[in-house]
CSV table of C-alpha atoms in Angstrom, one decimal:
chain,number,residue,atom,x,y,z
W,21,UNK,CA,75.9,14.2,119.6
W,22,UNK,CA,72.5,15.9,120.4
W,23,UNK,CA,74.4,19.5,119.8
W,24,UNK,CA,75.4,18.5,116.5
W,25,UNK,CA,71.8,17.0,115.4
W,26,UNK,CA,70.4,20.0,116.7
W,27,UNK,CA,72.8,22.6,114.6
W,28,UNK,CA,71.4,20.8,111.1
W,29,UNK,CA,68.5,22.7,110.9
W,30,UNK,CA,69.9,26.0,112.0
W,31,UNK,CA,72.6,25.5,109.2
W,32,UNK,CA,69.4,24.4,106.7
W,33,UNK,CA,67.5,26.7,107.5
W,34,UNK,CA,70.0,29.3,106.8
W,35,UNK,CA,71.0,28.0,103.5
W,36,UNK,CA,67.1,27.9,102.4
W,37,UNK,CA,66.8,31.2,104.0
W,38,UNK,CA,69.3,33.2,101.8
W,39,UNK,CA,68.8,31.1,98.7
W,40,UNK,CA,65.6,33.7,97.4
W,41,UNK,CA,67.8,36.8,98.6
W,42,UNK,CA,70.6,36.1,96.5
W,43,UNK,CA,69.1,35.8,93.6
W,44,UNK,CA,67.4,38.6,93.5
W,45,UNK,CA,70.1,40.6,94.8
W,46,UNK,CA,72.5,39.3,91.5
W,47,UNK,CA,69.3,39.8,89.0
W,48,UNK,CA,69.4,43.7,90.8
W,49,UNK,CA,73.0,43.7,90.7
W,50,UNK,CA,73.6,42.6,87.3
W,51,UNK,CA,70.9,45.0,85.9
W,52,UNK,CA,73.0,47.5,87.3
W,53,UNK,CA,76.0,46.8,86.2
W,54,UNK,CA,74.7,46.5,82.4
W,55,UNK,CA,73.2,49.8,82.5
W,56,UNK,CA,76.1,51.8,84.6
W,57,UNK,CA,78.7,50.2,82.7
W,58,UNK,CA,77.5,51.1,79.8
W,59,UNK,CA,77.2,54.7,80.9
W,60,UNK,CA,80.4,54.4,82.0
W,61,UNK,CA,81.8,53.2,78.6
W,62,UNK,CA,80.2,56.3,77.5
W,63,UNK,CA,81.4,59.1,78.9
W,64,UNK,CA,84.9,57.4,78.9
W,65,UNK,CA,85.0,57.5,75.6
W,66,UNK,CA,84.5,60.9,75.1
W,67,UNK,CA,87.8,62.9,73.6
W,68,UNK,CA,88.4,65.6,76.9
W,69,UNK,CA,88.9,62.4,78.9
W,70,UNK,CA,90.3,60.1,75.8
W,71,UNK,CA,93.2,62.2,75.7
W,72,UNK,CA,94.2,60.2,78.8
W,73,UNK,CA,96.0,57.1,79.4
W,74,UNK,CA,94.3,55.9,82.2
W,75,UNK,CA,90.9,56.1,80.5
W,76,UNK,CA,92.5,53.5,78.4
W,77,UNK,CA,93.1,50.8,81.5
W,78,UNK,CA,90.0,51.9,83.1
W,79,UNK,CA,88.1,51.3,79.8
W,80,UNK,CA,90.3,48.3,79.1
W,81,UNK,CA,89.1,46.9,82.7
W,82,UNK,CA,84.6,46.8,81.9
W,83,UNK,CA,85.7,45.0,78.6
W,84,UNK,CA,85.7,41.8,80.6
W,85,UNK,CA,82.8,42.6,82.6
W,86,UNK,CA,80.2,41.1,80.1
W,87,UNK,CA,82.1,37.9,80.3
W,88,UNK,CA,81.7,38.2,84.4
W,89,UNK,CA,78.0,38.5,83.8
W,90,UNK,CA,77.7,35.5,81.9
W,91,UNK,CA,79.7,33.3,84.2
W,92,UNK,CA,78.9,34.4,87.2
W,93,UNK,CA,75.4,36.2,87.8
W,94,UNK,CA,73.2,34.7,85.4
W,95,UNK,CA,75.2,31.6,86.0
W,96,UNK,CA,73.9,31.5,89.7
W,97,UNK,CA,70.4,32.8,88.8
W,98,UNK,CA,69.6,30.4,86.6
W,99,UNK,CA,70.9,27.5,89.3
W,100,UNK,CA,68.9,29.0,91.6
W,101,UNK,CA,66.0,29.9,90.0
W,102,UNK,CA,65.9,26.4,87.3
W,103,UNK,CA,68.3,24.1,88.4
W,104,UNK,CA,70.5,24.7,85.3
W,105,UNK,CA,74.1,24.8,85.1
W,106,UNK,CA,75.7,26.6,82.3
W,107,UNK,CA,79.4,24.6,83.6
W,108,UNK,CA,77.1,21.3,83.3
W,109,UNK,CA,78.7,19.8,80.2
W,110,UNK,CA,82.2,18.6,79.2
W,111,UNK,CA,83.3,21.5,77.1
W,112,UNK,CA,81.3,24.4,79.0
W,113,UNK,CA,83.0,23.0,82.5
W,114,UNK,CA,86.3,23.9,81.6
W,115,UNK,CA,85.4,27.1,79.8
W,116,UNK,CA,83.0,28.3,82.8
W,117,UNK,CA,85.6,28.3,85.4
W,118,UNK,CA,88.5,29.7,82.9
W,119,UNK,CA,86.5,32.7,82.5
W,120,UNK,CA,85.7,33.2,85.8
W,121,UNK,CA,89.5,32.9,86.8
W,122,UNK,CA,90.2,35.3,83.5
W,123,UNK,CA,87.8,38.0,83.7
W,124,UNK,CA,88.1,38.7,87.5
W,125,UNK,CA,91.9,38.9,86.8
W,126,UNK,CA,91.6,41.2,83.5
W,127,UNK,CA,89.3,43.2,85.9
W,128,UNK,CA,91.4,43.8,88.8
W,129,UNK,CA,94.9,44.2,86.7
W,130,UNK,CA,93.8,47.0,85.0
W,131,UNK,CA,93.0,49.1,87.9
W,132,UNK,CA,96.7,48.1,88.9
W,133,UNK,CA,98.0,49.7,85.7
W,134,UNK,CA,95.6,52.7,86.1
W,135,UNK,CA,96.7,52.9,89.6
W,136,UNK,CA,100.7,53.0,88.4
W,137,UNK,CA,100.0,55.1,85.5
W,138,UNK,CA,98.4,57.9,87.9
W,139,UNK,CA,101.1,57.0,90.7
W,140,UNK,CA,104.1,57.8,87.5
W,141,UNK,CA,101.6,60.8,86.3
W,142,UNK,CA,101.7,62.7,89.6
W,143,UNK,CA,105.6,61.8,89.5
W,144,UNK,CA,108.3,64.6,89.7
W,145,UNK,CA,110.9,62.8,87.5
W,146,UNK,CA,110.2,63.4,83.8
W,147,UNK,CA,111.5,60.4,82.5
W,148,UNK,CA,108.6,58.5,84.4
W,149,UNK,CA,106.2,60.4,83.1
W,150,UNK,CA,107.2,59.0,79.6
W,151,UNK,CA,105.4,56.0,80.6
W,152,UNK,CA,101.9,57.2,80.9
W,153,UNK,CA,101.3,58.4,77.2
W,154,UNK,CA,98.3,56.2,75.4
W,155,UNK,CA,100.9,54.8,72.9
W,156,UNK,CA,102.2,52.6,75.8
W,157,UNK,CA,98.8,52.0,77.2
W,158,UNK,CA,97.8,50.8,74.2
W,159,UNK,CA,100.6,48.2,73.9
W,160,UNK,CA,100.4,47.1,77.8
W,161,UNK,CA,96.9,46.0,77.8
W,162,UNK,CA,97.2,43.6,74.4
W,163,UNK,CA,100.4,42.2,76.2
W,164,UNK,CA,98.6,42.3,79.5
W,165,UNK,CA,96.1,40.2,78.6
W,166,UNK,CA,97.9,38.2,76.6
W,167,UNK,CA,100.3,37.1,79.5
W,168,UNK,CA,96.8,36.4,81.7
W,169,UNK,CA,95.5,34.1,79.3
W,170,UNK,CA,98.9,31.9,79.3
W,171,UNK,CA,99.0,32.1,83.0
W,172,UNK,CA,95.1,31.2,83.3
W,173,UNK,CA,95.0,28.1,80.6
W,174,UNK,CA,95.7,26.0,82.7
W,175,UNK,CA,92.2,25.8,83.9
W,176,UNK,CA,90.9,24.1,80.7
W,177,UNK,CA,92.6,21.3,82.2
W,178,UNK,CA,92.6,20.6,85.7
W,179,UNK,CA,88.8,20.7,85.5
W,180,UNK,CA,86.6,18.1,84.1
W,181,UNK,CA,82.7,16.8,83.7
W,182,UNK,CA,82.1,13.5,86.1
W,183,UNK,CA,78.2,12.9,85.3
W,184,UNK,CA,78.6,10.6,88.4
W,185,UNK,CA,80.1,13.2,90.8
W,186,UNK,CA,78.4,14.1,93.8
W,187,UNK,CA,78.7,18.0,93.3
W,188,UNK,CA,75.3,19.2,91.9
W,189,UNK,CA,76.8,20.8,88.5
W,190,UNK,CA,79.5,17.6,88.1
W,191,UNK,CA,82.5,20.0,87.7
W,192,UNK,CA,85.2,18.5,89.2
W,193,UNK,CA,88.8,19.8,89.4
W,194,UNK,CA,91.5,17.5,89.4
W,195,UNK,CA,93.6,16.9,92.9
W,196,UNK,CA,97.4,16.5,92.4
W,197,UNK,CA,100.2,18.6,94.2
W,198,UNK,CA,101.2,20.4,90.5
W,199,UNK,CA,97.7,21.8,90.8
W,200,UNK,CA,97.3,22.1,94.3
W,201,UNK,CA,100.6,24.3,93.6
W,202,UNK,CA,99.3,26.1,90.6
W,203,UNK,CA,95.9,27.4,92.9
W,204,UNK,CA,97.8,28.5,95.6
W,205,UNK,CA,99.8,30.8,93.0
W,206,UNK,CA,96.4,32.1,91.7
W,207,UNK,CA,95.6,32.9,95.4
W,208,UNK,CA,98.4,35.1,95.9
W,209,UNK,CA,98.8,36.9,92.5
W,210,UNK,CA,94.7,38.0,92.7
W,211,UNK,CA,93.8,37.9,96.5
W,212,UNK,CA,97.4,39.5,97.7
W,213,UNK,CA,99.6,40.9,95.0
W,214,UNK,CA,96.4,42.8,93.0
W,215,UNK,CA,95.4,44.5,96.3
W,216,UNK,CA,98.6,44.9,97.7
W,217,UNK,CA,100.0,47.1,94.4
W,218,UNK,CA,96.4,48.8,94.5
W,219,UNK,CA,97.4,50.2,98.3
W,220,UNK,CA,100.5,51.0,97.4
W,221,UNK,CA,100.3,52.7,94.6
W,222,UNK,CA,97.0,54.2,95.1
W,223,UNK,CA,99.0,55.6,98.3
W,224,UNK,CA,101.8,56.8,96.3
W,225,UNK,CA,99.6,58.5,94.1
W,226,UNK,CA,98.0,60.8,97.0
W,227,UNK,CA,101.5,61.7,98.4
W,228,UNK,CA,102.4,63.1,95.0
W,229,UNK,CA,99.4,64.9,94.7
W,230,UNK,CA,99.8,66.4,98.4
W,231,UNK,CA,103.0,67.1,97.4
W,232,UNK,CA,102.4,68.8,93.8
W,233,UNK,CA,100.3,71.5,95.7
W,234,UNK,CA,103.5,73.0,96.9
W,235,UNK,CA,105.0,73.6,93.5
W,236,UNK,CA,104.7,76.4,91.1
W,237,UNK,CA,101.7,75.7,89.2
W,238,UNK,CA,102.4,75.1,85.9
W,239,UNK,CA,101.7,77.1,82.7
W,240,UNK,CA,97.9,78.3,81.6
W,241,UNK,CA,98.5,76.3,78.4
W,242,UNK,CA,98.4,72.9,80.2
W,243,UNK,CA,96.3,74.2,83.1
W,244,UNK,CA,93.0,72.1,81.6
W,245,UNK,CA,95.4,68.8,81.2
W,246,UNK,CA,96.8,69.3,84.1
W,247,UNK,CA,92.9,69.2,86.3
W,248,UNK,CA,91.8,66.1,83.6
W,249,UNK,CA,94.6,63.8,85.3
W,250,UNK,CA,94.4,65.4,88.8
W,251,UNK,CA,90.3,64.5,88.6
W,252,UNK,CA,90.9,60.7,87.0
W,253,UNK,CA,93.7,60.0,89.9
W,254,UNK,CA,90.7,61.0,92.5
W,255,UNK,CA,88.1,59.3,90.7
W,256,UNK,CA,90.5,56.3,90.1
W,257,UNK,CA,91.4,56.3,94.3
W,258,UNK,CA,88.2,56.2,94.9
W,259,UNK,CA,87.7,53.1,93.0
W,260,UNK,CA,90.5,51.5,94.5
W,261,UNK,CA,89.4,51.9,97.6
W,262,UNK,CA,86.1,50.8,97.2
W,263,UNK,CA,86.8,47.6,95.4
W,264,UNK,CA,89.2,46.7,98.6
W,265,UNK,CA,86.5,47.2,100.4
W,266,UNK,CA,83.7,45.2,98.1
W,267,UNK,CA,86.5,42.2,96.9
W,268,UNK,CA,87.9,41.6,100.1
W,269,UNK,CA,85.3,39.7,101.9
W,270,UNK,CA,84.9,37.3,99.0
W,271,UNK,CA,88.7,36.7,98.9
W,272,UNK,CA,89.2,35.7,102.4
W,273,UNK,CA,86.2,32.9,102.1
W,274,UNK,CA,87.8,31.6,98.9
W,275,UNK,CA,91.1,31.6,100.8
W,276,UNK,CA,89.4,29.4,103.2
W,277,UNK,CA,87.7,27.0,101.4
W,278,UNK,CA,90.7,26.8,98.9
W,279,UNK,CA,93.6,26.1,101.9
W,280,UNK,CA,90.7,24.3,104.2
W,281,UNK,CA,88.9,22.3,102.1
W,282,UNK,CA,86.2,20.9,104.9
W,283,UNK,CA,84.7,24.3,104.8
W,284,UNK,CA,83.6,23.1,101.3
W,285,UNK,CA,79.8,22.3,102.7
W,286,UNK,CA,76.6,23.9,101.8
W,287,UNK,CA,76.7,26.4,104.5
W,288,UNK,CA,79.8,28.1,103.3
W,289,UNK,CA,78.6,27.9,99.8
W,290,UNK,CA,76.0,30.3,100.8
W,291,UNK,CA,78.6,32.4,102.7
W,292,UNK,CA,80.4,32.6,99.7
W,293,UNK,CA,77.4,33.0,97.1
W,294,UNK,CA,76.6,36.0,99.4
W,295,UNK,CA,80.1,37.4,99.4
W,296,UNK,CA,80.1,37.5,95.6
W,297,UNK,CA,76.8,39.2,95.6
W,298,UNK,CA,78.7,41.8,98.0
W,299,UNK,CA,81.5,41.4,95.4
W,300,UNK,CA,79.4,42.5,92.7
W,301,UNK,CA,78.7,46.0,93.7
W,302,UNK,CA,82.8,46.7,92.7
W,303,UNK,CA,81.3,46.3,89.4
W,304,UNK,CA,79.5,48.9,89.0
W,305,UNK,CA,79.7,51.4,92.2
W,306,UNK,CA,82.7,53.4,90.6
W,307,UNK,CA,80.1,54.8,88.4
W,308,UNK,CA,78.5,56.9,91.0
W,309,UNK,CA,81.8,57.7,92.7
W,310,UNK,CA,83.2,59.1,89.3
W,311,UNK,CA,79.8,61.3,89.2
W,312,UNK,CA,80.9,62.4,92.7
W,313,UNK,CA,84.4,62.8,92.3
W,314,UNK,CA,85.1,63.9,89.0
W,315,UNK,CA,83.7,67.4,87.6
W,316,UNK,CA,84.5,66.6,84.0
W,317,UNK,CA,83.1,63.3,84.0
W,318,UNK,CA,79.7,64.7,85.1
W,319,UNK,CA,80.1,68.0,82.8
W,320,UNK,CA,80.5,65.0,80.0
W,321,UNK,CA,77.7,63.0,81.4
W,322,UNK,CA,75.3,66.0,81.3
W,323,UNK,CA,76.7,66.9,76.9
W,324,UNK,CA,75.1,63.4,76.3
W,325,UNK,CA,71.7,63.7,78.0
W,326,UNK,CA,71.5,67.5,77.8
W,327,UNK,CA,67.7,68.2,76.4
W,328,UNK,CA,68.2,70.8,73.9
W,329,UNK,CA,70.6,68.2,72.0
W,330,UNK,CA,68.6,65.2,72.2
W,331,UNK,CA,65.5,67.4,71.1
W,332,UNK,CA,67.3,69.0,68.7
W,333,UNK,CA,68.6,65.6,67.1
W,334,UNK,CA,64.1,64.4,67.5
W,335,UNK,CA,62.9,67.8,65.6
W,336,UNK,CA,65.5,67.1,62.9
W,337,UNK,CA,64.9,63.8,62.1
W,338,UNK,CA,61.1,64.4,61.8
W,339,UNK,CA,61.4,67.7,59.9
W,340,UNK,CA,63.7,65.9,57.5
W,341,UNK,CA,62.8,62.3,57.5
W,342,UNK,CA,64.1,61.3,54.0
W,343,UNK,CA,67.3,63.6,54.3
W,344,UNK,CA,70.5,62.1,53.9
W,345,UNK,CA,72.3,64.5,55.9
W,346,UNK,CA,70.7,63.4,59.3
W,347,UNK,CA,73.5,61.3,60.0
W,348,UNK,CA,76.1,64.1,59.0
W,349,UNK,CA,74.3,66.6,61.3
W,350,UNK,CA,73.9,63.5,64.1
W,351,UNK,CA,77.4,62.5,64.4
W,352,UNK,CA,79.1,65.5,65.1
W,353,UNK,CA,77.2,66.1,68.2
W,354,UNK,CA,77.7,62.8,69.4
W,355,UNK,CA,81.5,63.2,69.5
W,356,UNK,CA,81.7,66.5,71.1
């Protein structure tokens, strides 16, 4: 009895402890991840690295990420910092924890697809290689994301506002088997399926680039294509590998409190609230590991901020301020 009186104020103490750190460590994180996906966004979009159908999925995957922000980052700052709860009505409780199920999902099942279109890329069979042109990338992430929305809807139901409920932002899910059913499924298709394919594929993808170095290298003509898709398969392993690392820890404490539901107290709360701050960094780490890994994305990073183009673009605007060409001489060198 005295052991357990004496472990409250350990266990408080800790939760009051990390409360200021975390939320400044999501208002760093989510900064971060506005600016670098944007940068991202970018350079993705420029035509060398358009021509590519894993730029697609990997462009495809930060189109959720605004959502993420929304729901999840600002979501716990302002709880933390003003006691507000964005899921603290009827409607906004079941849209809340839909998009936070949704946009980690759209998130982490387009790496997948960039991880099998670089693992069929790199493959020796020709008809495989059929798959990874950007006319079926652009019909797999529509369907994609359709199917993840059917599969996902059914958290508009099994969640509800109880003003009387004794959680702090009244969301409460419903507890039946069907449902109890339905999470587990959601357990294993994001936290064992996603990273399962991500290893296996990601692996696959280095042993046919190991292997491709023993060939005959292929003709000058495709020479330049050829290094674009061997670059976005490192860049996109790296990633891979890096969100395993960041998305893990969170997945294992939502295993637990999902399958174990007395770990559902305050202190593991604040385990968890720190694991997603951990978590966080997947969203927007791959930016630095593209600079590092990739030569063409950095040669296209430097064409946008390259001085002489951006002081080029200043001088001509305030030479010609009234001309109606400025956006005709702009434009060009924005999309090269």
């Amino acid at each position: 009895m005295n052991n357990t009186i004496s472990s409250l104020p350990a266990t408080y103490n800790f939760v009051q402890a990390a409360k200021q750190p975390i939320m400044y460590t999501y208002l760093i994180t989510t900064i971060f991840i506005v600016i670098m996906n944007t940068l991202n966004v970018w350079v993705l979009s420029r035509p060398v690295l358009r021509s590519s159908s894993c730029t697609y999925y990997l462009l495809a995957s930060v189109m959720p990420v605004p959502i993420f922000i929304i729901v999840t980052p600002i979501n716990q700052i302002l709880v933390n910092n003003r006691g507000f709860y964005i899921s603290g009505t009827t409607v906004t409780c079941k849209l809340v924890m839909f998009f936070i199920s949704t946009s980690s999902l759209w998130y982490a099942s387009m790496l997948v697809c960039a991880t099998i279109d670089r693992f069929l890329t790199s493959s020796t069979l020709v008809h495989l290689r059929h798959f990874t042109q950007v006319r079926v990338a652009r019909i797999i992430i529509p369907i994609n994301w359709i199917l993840i929305l059917i599969y996902l809807s059914p958290f508009t139901i099994i969640y509800y506002y109880d003003p009387m409920s004794s959680n702090a932002n009244k969301c409460v899910q419903y507890s039946t088997t069907l449902i109890s059913i339905y999470l587990i499924s959601r357990v294993i298709v994001y936290y064992v399926m996603v990273p399962l394919l991500l290893a296996i594929f990601g692996t696959l993808t280095i042993y046919n680039i190991r292997n491709q170095r023993h060939r005959i290298a292929p003709v000058n003509q495709f020479n330049g294509q050829r290094r674009t898709e061997s670059q976005l398969a490192r860049m996109l392993i790296i990633q891979v590998a890096s969100y395993l690392l960041l998305f893990t820890p969170s997945g294992i404490i939502y295993i637990l409190v999902t399958f174990f539901p007395s770990l559902n107290t305050s202190y593991y709360a604040t385990i968890r609230s720190l694991a997603g701050a951990w978590q966080q960094g997947g969203y927007f780490i791959s930016f630095f590991f593209y600079i590092f890994s990739g030569k063409i994305y950095r040669e296209e990073l430097k064409k946008i901020f390259r001085w002489d183009r951006i002081r080029g673009k200043i001088l001509n605007i305030h030479n010609h301020p009234h001309s109606m060409t400025v956006g005709a001489n702009i434009l060009p060198s924005v999309r090269e």
